[in-house]
Amino acid sequence: AELSTIQEELTLSKTQLLEVEQRLSSRDSLVDELTGELNLKKTSETQLKEDMAALQNLFVTTKEELQEKVSELESARLKLQEEEKLKESVEVALKGQEAQFVAVQEELTKLKAEKEILEGTVEDLTVNAKHFKELSTDLEEKLKLSDENFNKTDSLLSQALSNNSELEQKVKSLEDLHNESGAVAATASQRSLELEGHIEATNAAAEEAKLQLRELETRFIAAEQKNVELEQQLNLAQLKANDAERDVTEFSEKIAHLDAKLKDAAEEKNLINSLLQEHMDKVSQLESDLIQSSNQNSELEEKLKTVNEKCSEHEDRATMYNERSRELEDLIQSSHSKSESAEKKVSELELLLETEKYRIQELEQQISTLEKRCSDSEENSNKHLDNVSYLTSELEVFRERTSSLESTLQAANEKEIEVKDSLNAVTDEKKKLED
């Protein structure tokens, strides 16, 4: 009976070691996913910086063009002053002056219309700046959501640590099983209740993760729509800028014959300079937002370091479980030396152990094939992910995270079934001992 209990302890310890190794592999994959997510966020930030640099270059070019136009207006003003001096020496008929006055009024109406068009282009530019600011706020919200996901992963890791401590208590209780079988049954029943509580907690965590995934999918769809709208607005702004350049060339040709519109042009110049100053202020605000996002990314990298340290702690505990299994094997060898009189029973138990070893080897082969398939699928997914956009990659990462959570739930359910089987075996052996 002692030998059978020790063998059952050895099988349970092996299964527990396999489960710990599976959890460690799943945590390594989770860390890889988190590093991939950080790299994607860094690429998105570099792309944002490039867009900001392009916008700054566009503002600089428009400012230079406006300065050139102002210089042309000043030269036209000098020419008009010279023409005025010439006009003072020349007497013009009243009829010609009246006709010229009517023409000037018509040109003034045209210039007012052109001024309204230019004001519309400036308003479009301000709307584009507002859209860019909204996009930066959306990115900050995404970073906050990623922080929350990291906190949830930390909570899951803490739950896994508590499960490991409870497994250690179970191993200790199994060591004392040959002395106190009744106490083991009581502790095993308490263990099953605790496992049920942990399974319910993991189920709740998985449901929360699914809800968060749905919210993220809706937000990513909205972000894609905003990006499409921003591209359309940029194209419209470029077309309007080209139209504005044509209008300004016509305006410079007409200004040679107009004297009164110089004051209006100077006022327009002041308005455009003020608008450019506002746009430059908005660009500085966007740069400060980018600096904040880079700081948040550094914080995320520090959190990744803490996760790696926790994984190393789990590996140390796995080595402790291996040492414990070796100690159990030493106990089995000592029990074999004591049970020389029961050679028939030992031979039967050895046959059972060989069958179990074959089963373990088959399971290990299946695990190796599954790992190969996972590696092949990861290579294929990496090839496809290079061609897919940033938003779809984030969705796939979160879906993989939900699949890992579901796998942990399945492992917990299987563990509960194994614990129940072990409890049934312990109760049967107790009945046999009592008989």
Coordinates of C-alpha atoms in Angstrom, one line a residue:
A1 CA 0.0 0.0 0.0
E2 CA 2.9 2.4 0.8
L3 CA 4.5 1.6 -2.5
S4 CA 1.3 2.3 -4.4
T5 CA 0.7 5.6 -2.6
I6 CA 4.3 6.7 -3.3
Q7 CA 3.9 5.7 -7.0
E8 CA 0.7 7.7 -7.2
E9 CA 2.6 10.7 -5.6
L10 CA 5.2 10.3 -8.3
T11 CA 2.7 10.3 -11.1
L12 CA 0.9 13.3 -9.6
S13 CA 4.3 15.1 -9.2
K14 CA 5.1 14.4 -12.9
T15 CA 1.7 15.7 -14.1
Q16 CA 2.2 18.8 -11.9
L17 CA 5.7 19.3 -13.4
L18 CA 4.2 19.0 -16.9
E19 CA 1.6 21.6 -16.0
V20 CA 4.2 23.9 -14.6
E21 CA 6.3 23.6 -17.8
Q22 CA 3.2 24.3 -19.9
R23 CA 2.4 27.4 -17.8
L24 CA 6.0 28.6 -18.2
S25 CA 5.9 28.1 -21.9
S26 CA 2.6 30.0 -22.0
R27 CA 4.1 32.8 -20.0
D28 CA 7.1 33.0 -22.3
S29 CA 4.7 33.3 -25.3
L30 CA 2.8 36.0 -23.4
V31 CA 6.1 37.9 -22.8
D32 CA 6.9 37.6 -26.5
E33 CA 3.5 39.0 -27.4
L34 CA 4.0 41.9 -25.0
T35 CA 7.4 42.7 -26.6
G36 CA 5.8 42.5 -30.1
E37 CA 3.1 44.9 -28.9
L38 CA 5.7 47.4 -27.6
N39 CA 7.7 47.2 -30.9
L40 CA 4.4 47.9 -32.9
K41 CA 3.7 50.9 -30.6
K42 CA 7.2 52.2 -31.2
T43 CA 6.8 51.9 -35.0
S44 CA 3.5 53.8 -34.7
E45 CA 5.2 56.5 -32.7
T46 CA 8.0 56.9 -35.3
Q47 CA 5.3 57.1 -38.0
L48 CA 3.5 59.8 -36.0
K49 CA 6.8 61.7 -35.7
E50 CA 7.4 61.5 -39.4
D51 CA 3.9 62.8 -40.1
M52 CA 4.5 65.7 -37.7
A53 CA 7.8 66.4 -39.4
A54 CA 6.0 66.4 -42.8
L55 CA 3.3 68.8 -41.4
Q56 CA 6.0 71.1 -40.0
N57 CA 7.7 71.1 -43.4
L58 CA 4.4 72.0 -45.1
F59 CA 3.9 74.9 -42.6
V60 CA 7.4 76.1 -43.3
T61 CA 6.9 76.0 -47.1
T62 CA 3.5 77.8 -46.8
K63 CA 5.1 80.5 -44.6
E64 CA 7.9 81.0 -47.1
E65 CA 5.5 81.3 -49.9
L66 CA 3.5 83.9 -48.0
Q67 CA 6.6 85.9 -47.3
E68 CA 7.5 85.8 -51.0
K69 CA 4.0 87.1 -51.8
V70 CA 4.4 89.8 -49.2
S71 CA 7.6 90.9 -50.8
E72 CA 5.9 91.0 -54.2
L73 CA 3.1 93.1 -52.7
E74 CA 5.7 95.6 -51.3
S75 CA 7.3 95.8 -54.8
A76 CA 3.9 96.4 -56.3
R77 CA 3.3 99.1 -53.7
L78 CA 6.5 100.9 -54.8
K79 CA 5.4 100.7 -58.4
L80 CA 2.0 102.1 -57.5
Q81 CA 3.7 105.0 -55.7
E82 CA 5.7 105.8 -58.8
E83 CA 2.5 105.6 -60.9
E84 CA 0.7 107.9 -58.5
K85 CA 3.5 110.5 -59.0
L86 CA 3.1 110.1 -62.7
K87 CA -0.7 110.4 -62.5
E88 CA -0.4 113.6 -60.5
S89 CA 1.3 115.2 -63.5
V90 CA -1.3 114.0 -65.9
E91 CA -4.9 115.3 -66.2
V92 CA -7.4 112.5 -66.8
A93 CA -10.9 113.1 -68.1
L94 CA -13.8 112.6 -65.6
K95 CA -15.4 110.0 -67.8
G96 CA -12.3 107.8 -67.8
Q97 CA -12.1 108.1 -64.0
E98 CA -15.7 107.0 -63.6
A99 CA -15.2 104.0 -65.8
Q100 CA -12.0 103.1 -63.9
F101 CA -13.9 103.5 -60.6
V102 CA -16.6 101.0 -61.8
A103 CA -13.9 98.6 -62.8
V104 CA -12.2 98.9 -59.5
Q105 CA -15.5 98.2 -57.7
E106 CA -15.9 95.0 -59.7
E107 CA -12.4 93.9 -59.0
L108 CA -13.0 94.6 -55.3
T109 CA -16.0 92.2 -55.3
K110 CA -13.9 89.5 -57.0
L111 CA -11.1 90.0 -54.4
K112 CA -13.6 89.7 -51.6
A113 CA -14.8 86.4 -53.0
E114 CA -11.2 85.2 -53.3
K115 CA -10.6 86.3 -49.7
E116 CA -13.5 84.2 -48.5
I117 CA -12.1 81.2 -50.4
L118 CA -8.7 81.7 -48.6
E119 CA -10.5 82.0 -45.2
G120 CA -12.2 78.7 -46.0
T121 CA -8.8 77.0 -46.7
V122 CA -7.5 78.3 -43.4
E123 CA -10.5 76.9 -41.5
D124 CA -9.9 73.6 -43.2
L125 CA -6.3 73.6 -42.0
T126 CA -7.5 74.3 -38.4
V127 CA -10.0 71.4 -38.6
N128 CA -7.1 69.1 -39.8
A129 CA -5.0 70.2 -36.8
K130 CA -8.0 69.4 -34.5
H131 CA -8.3 66.0 -36.0
F132 CA -4.6 65.3 -35.4
K133 CA -5.0 66.3 -31.8
E134 CA -8.0 63.9 -31.4
L135 CA -5.9 61.1 -32.9
S136 CA -3.2 61.8 -30.3
T137 CA -5.8 61.6 -27.5
D138 CA -7.0 58.2 -29.0
L139 CA -3.4 56.9 -28.9
E140 CA -3.2 57.9 -25.2
E141 CA -6.4 56.0 -24.5
K142 CA -4.9 53.0 -26.2
L143 CA -1.8 53.2 -24.1
K144 CA -4.0 53.4 -21.0
L145 CA -5.9 50.3 -22.1
S146 CA -2.5 48.5 -22.6
D147 CA -1.5 49.5 -19.0
E148 CA -4.8 48.0 -17.7
N149 CA -4.1 44.8 -19.7
F150 CA -0.6 44.6 -18.1
N151 CA -2.2 45.0 -14.7
K152 CA -4.6 42.1 -15.5
T153 CA -1.7 39.9 -16.6
D154 CA 0.1 40.7 -13.3
S155 CA -3.1 39.6 -11.4
L156 CA -3.2 36.4 -13.5
L157 CA 0.5 35.8 -12.6
S158 CA -0.3 36.3 -8.9
Q159 CA -3.1 33.8 -9.2
A160 CA -0.7 31.3 -10.8
L161 CA 1.7 31.9 -8.0
S162 CA -1.0 31.1 -5.5
N163 CA -1.9 28.0 -7.4
N164 CA 1.8 26.9 -7.3
S165 CA 1.9 27.4 -3.5
E166 CA -1.3 25.4 -3.1
L167 CA 0.3 22.6 -5.3
E168 CA 3.3 22.6 -2.9
Q169 CA 0.9 22.2 0.0
K170 CA -0.7 19.3 -1.8
V171 CA 2.7 17.5 -2.3
K172 CA 3.4 17.9 1.4
S173 CA 0.0 16.4 2.3
L174 CA 0.6 13.5 -0.1
E175 CA 4.0 12.8 1.6
D176 CA 2.1 12.4 4.9
L177 CA -0.6 10.2 3.3
H178 CA 0.9 6.8 4.4
N179 CA 0.7 8.0 8.1
E180 CA -2.6 9.9 8.1
S181 CA -5.0 8.9 5.3
G182 CA -8.0 10.6 7.0
A183 CA -6.2 14.0 7.3
V184 CA -5.3 13.7 3.6
A185 CA -8.9 13.2 2.6
A186 CA -10.0 16.3 4.5
T187 CA -7.2 18.4 3.0
A188 CA -7.9 17.1 -0.5
S189 CA -11.6 18.0 -0.1
Q190 CA -10.5 21.5 1.0
R191 CA -8.1 21.6 -2.0
S192 CA -11.0 20.8 -4.4
L193 CA -13.1 23.6 -3.0
E194 CA -10.2 26.1 -3.4
L195 CA -9.6 24.9 -7.0
E196 CA -13.2 25.5 -7.8
G197 CA -12.9 29.0 -6.4
H198 CA -9.8 29.7 -8.5
I199 CA -11.5 28.3 -11.6
E200 CA -14.5 30.6 -11.1
A201 CA -12.0 33.5 -10.7
T202 CA -10.2 32.6 -13.9
N203 CA -13.5 32.3 -15.7
A204 CA -14.5 35.8 -14.6
A205 CA -11.1 37.1 -15.7
A206 CA -11.5 35.6 -19.1
E207 CA -15.0 37.2 -19.5
E208 CA -13.5 40.6 -18.6
A209 CA -10.7 40.1 -21.2
K210 CA -13.3 39.2 -23.9
L211 CA -15.3 42.3 -23.1
Q212 CA -12.2 44.5 -23.3
L213 CA -11.3 42.9 -26.7
R214 CA -14.7 43.8 -28.0
E215 CA -14.3 47.4 -26.9
L216 CA -10.8 47.6 -28.4
E217 CA -12.2 46.2 -31.8
T218 CA -14.8 49.0 -31.9
R219 CA -12.2 51.6 -31.0
F220 CA -9.8 50.4 -33.7
I221 CA -12.6 50.5 -36.3
A222 CA -13.3 54.1 -35.3
A223 CA -9.6 54.9 -35.5
E224 CA -9.4 53.5 -39.1
Q225 CA -12.4 55.6 -40.1
K226 CA -10.8 58.7 -38.6
N227 CA -7.6 58.0 -40.5
V228 CA -9.5 57.7 -43.8
E229 CA -11.3 61.0 -43.1
L230 CA -8.0 62.7 -42.3
E231 CA -6.4 61.5 -45.6
Q232 CA -9.4 62.8 -47.5
Q233 CA -9.2 66.1 -45.7
L234 CA -5.4 66.4 -46.5
N235 CA -6.1 65.8 -50.2
L236 CA -8.8 68.5 -50.1
A237 CA -6.4 70.8 -48.4
Q238 CA -3.7 70.2 -51.0
L239 CA -6.2 70.9 -53.8
K240 CA -7.4 74.1 -52.1
A241 CA -3.8 75.1 -51.6
N242 CA -3.1 74.8 -55.3
D243 CA -6.3 76.8 -56.1
A244 CA -5.1 79.4 -53.6
E245 CA -1.7 79.7 -55.3
R246 CA -3.4 80.3 -58.7
D247 CA -5.7 82.9 -57.2
V248 CA -2.7 84.6 -55.6
T249 CA -0.9 84.8 -58.9
E250 CA -4.0 86.4 -60.5
F251 CA -4.2 88.7 -57.5
S252 CA -0.6 89.8 -57.9
E253 CA -1.2 90.6 -61.6
K254 CA -4.4 92.6 -60.8
I255 CA -2.8 94.5 -57.8
A256 CA -0.6 96.5 -60.2
H257 CA -3.7 98.5 -61.2
L258 CA -5.2 98.7 -57.8
D259 CA -4.2 101.1 -55.1
A260 CA -6.9 100.9 -52.4
K261 CA -6.6 97.0 -52.0
L262 CA -3.0 97.3 -50.5
K263 CA -4.4 98.0 -47.1
D264 CA -6.7 94.9 -47.2
A265 CA -3.8 92.7 -48.4
A266 CA -1.8 93.9 -45.4
E267 CA -4.6 93.0 -43.0
E268 CA -4.9 89.6 -44.6
K269 CA -1.2 89.1 -44.1
N270 CA -1.5 89.8 -40.4
L271 CA -4.4 87.3 -40.1
I272 CA -2.5 84.6 -41.9
N273 CA 0.6 85.2 -39.7
S274 CA -1.6 84.9 -36.6
L275 CA -3.1 81.6 -37.9
L276 CA 0.3 80.3 -38.7
Q277 CA 1.4 81.1 -35.1
E278 CA -1.7 79.2 -33.8
H279 CA -0.7 76.2 -36.0
M280 CA 2.8 76.2 -34.7
D281 CA 1.5 76.3 -31.1
K282 CA -0.7 73.2 -31.9
V283 CA 2.4 71.5 -33.4
S284 CA 4.3 72.1 -30.2
Q285 CA 1.4 70.6 -28.2
L286 CA 1.5 67.5 -30.4
E287 CA 5.2 67.2 -29.8
S288 CA 4.7 67.3 -26.1
D289 CA 2.0 64.6 -26.4
L290 CA 4.5 62.4 -28.3
I291 CA 7.1 62.9 -25.5
Q292 CA 4.5 61.7 -23.0
S293 CA 3.7 58.6 -25.1
S294 CA 7.4 57.8 -25.2
N295 CA 7.6 58.0 -21.4
Q296 CA 4.6 55.7 -21.2
N297 CA 6.4 53.2 -23.4
S298 CA 9.5 53.3 -21.2
E299 CA 7.2 52.5 -18.2
L300 CA 5.8 49.5 -20.2
E301 CA 9.3 48.2 -20.8
E302 CA 10.0 48.3 -17.1
K303 CA 6.8 46.3 -16.5
L304 CA 8.1 43.8 -19.1
K305 CA 11.3 43.4 -17.0
T306 CA 9.3 42.7 -13.9
V307 CA 7.3 40.0 -15.8
N308 CA 10.6 38.4 -17.0
E309 CA 11.8 38.3 -13.3
K310 CA 8.6 36.6 -12.3
C311 CA 9.0 34.0 -15.1
S312 CA 12.6 33.3 -13.8
E313 CA 11.0 32.8 -10.3
H314 CA 8.6 30.3 -11.8
E315 CA 11.5 28.4 -13.5
D316 CA 13.3 28.2 -10.1
R317 CA 10.1 26.6 -8.6
A318 CA 10.0 24.2 -11.5
T319 CA 13.5 23.0 -10.6
M320 CA 12.4 22.6 -7.0
Y321 CA 9.5 20.3 -8.2
N322 CA 12.1 18.3 -10.2
E323 CA 14.2 17.8 -7.1
R324 CA 11.1 16.8 -5.2
S325 CA 10.3 14.2 -7.9
R326 CA 13.8 12.8 -7.6
E327 CA 13.4 12.5 -3.8
L328 CA 10.2 10.6 -4.4
E329 CA 12.1 8.2 -6.8
D330 CA 14.6 7.7 -4.0
L331 CA 11.8 6.7 -1.7
I332 CA 10.5 4.2 -4.2
Q333 CA 13.9 2.6 -4.5
S334 CA 14.1 2.3 -0.7
S335 CA 10.6 0.8 -0.7
H336 CA 11.7 -1.7 -3.3
S337 CA 14.6 -2.8 -1.0
K338 CA 12.1 -3.4 1.9
S339 CA 9.5 -5.3 -0.3
E340 CA 11.7 -8.3 -1.3
S341 CA 9.0 -10.7 0.0
A342 CA 6.4 -9.2 -2.3
E343 CA 8.2 -9.7 -5.7
K344 CA 5.0 -10.6 -7.6
K345 CA 3.3 -7.4 -6.6
V346 CA 6.4 -5.4 -7.4
S347 CA 6.6 -7.0 -10.9
E348 CA 3.0 -6.0 -11.5
L349 CA 3.6 -2.5 -10.3
E350 CA 6.7 -2.3 -12.6
L351 CA 4.5 -3.3 -15.6
L352 CA 2.1 -0.6 -14.6
L353 CA 4.9 1.9 -14.4
E354 CA 6.3 0.9 -17.8
T355 CA 2.8 1.4 -19.3
E356 CA 2.6 4.8 -17.7
K357 CA 6.1 5.7 -19.0
Y358 CA 5.0 4.7 -22.5
R359 CA 2.0 6.9 -22.0
I360 CA 4.2 9.8 -20.8
Q361 CA 6.5 9.3 -23.8
E362 CA 3.5 9.4 -26.2
L363 CA 2.3 12.6 -24.5
E364 CA 5.8 14.1 -24.8
Q365 CA 5.9 13.2 -28.5
Q366 CA 2.4 14.8 -29.0
I367 CA 3.6 17.9 -27.1
S368 CA 6.7 18.1 -29.3
T369 CA 4.6 17.8 -32.5
L370 CA 2.3 20.5 -31.2
E371 CA 5.3 22.7 -30.4
K372 CA 6.6 22.2 -34.0
R373 CA 3.2 23.1 -35.4
C374 CA 3.0 26.1 -33.2
S375 CA 6.5 27.2 -34.3
D376 CA 5.5 26.7 -38.0
S377 CA 2.3 28.6 -37.5
E378 CA 4.2 31.4 -35.7
E379 CA 6.6 31.7 -38.7
N380 CA 3.7 31.8 -41.1
S381 CA 1.9 34.4 -39.0
N382 CA 5.1 36.5 -38.8
K383 CA 5.3 36.5 -42.6
H384 CA 1.7 37.5 -42.9
L385 CA 2.0 40.1 -40.2
D386 CA 4.6 42.0 -42.1
N387 CA 2.0 42.7 -44.8
V388 CA -0.8 43.6 -42.4
S389 CA -1.4 47.1 -40.9
Y390 CA -0.8 48.1 -37.3
L391 CA -4.4 48.0 -36.1
T392 CA -5.0 44.4 -37.4
S393 CA -1.8 43.2 -35.7
E394 CA -2.9 44.5 -32.4
L395 CA -6.3 42.8 -32.7
E396 CA -4.5 39.5 -33.5
V397 CA -2.3 39.9 -30.4
F398 CA -5.3 40.4 -28.2
R399 CA -7.0 37.4 -29.7
E400 CA -4.0 35.2 -29.1
R401 CA -4.0 36.5 -25.5
T402 CA -7.7 35.3 -25.1
S403 CA -6.8 31.9 -26.6
S404 CA -4.0 31.6 -24.0
L405 CA -6.5 32.5 -21.2
E406 CA -8.8 29.8 -22.6
S407 CA -6.0 27.3 -22.6
T408 CA -5.2 28.1 -19.0
L409 CA -8.9 27.6 -18.1
Q410 CA -8.8 24.2 -19.9
A411 CA -5.7 23.3 -17.9
A412 CA -7.4 24.3 -14.7
N413 CA -10.4 22.2 -15.6
E414 CA -8.2 19.2 -16.4
K415 CA -6.3 19.7 -13.1
E416 CA -9.6 19.7 -11.2
I417 CA -10.6 16.4 -12.9
E418 CA -7.2 14.9 -12.0
V419 CA -7.6 16.0 -8.4
K420 CA -11.0 14.4 -8.2
D421 CA -9.6 11.2 -9.6
S422 CA -6.8 11.3 -7.1
L423 CA -9.3 11.8 -4.3
N424 CA -11.4 8.9 -5.5
A425 CA -8.2 6.7 -5.6
V426 CA -7.3 7.8 -2.1
T427 CA -10.7 7.0 -0.8
D428 CA -10.7 3.5 -2.5
E429 CA -7.3 2.8 -0.9
K430 CA -8.5 3.9 2.4
K431 CA -11.5 1.5 2.2
K432 CA -9.1 -1.3 1.2
L433 CA -6.9 -0.6 4.2
E434 CA -9.9 -0.5 6.5
D435 CA -11.1 -3.9 5.1

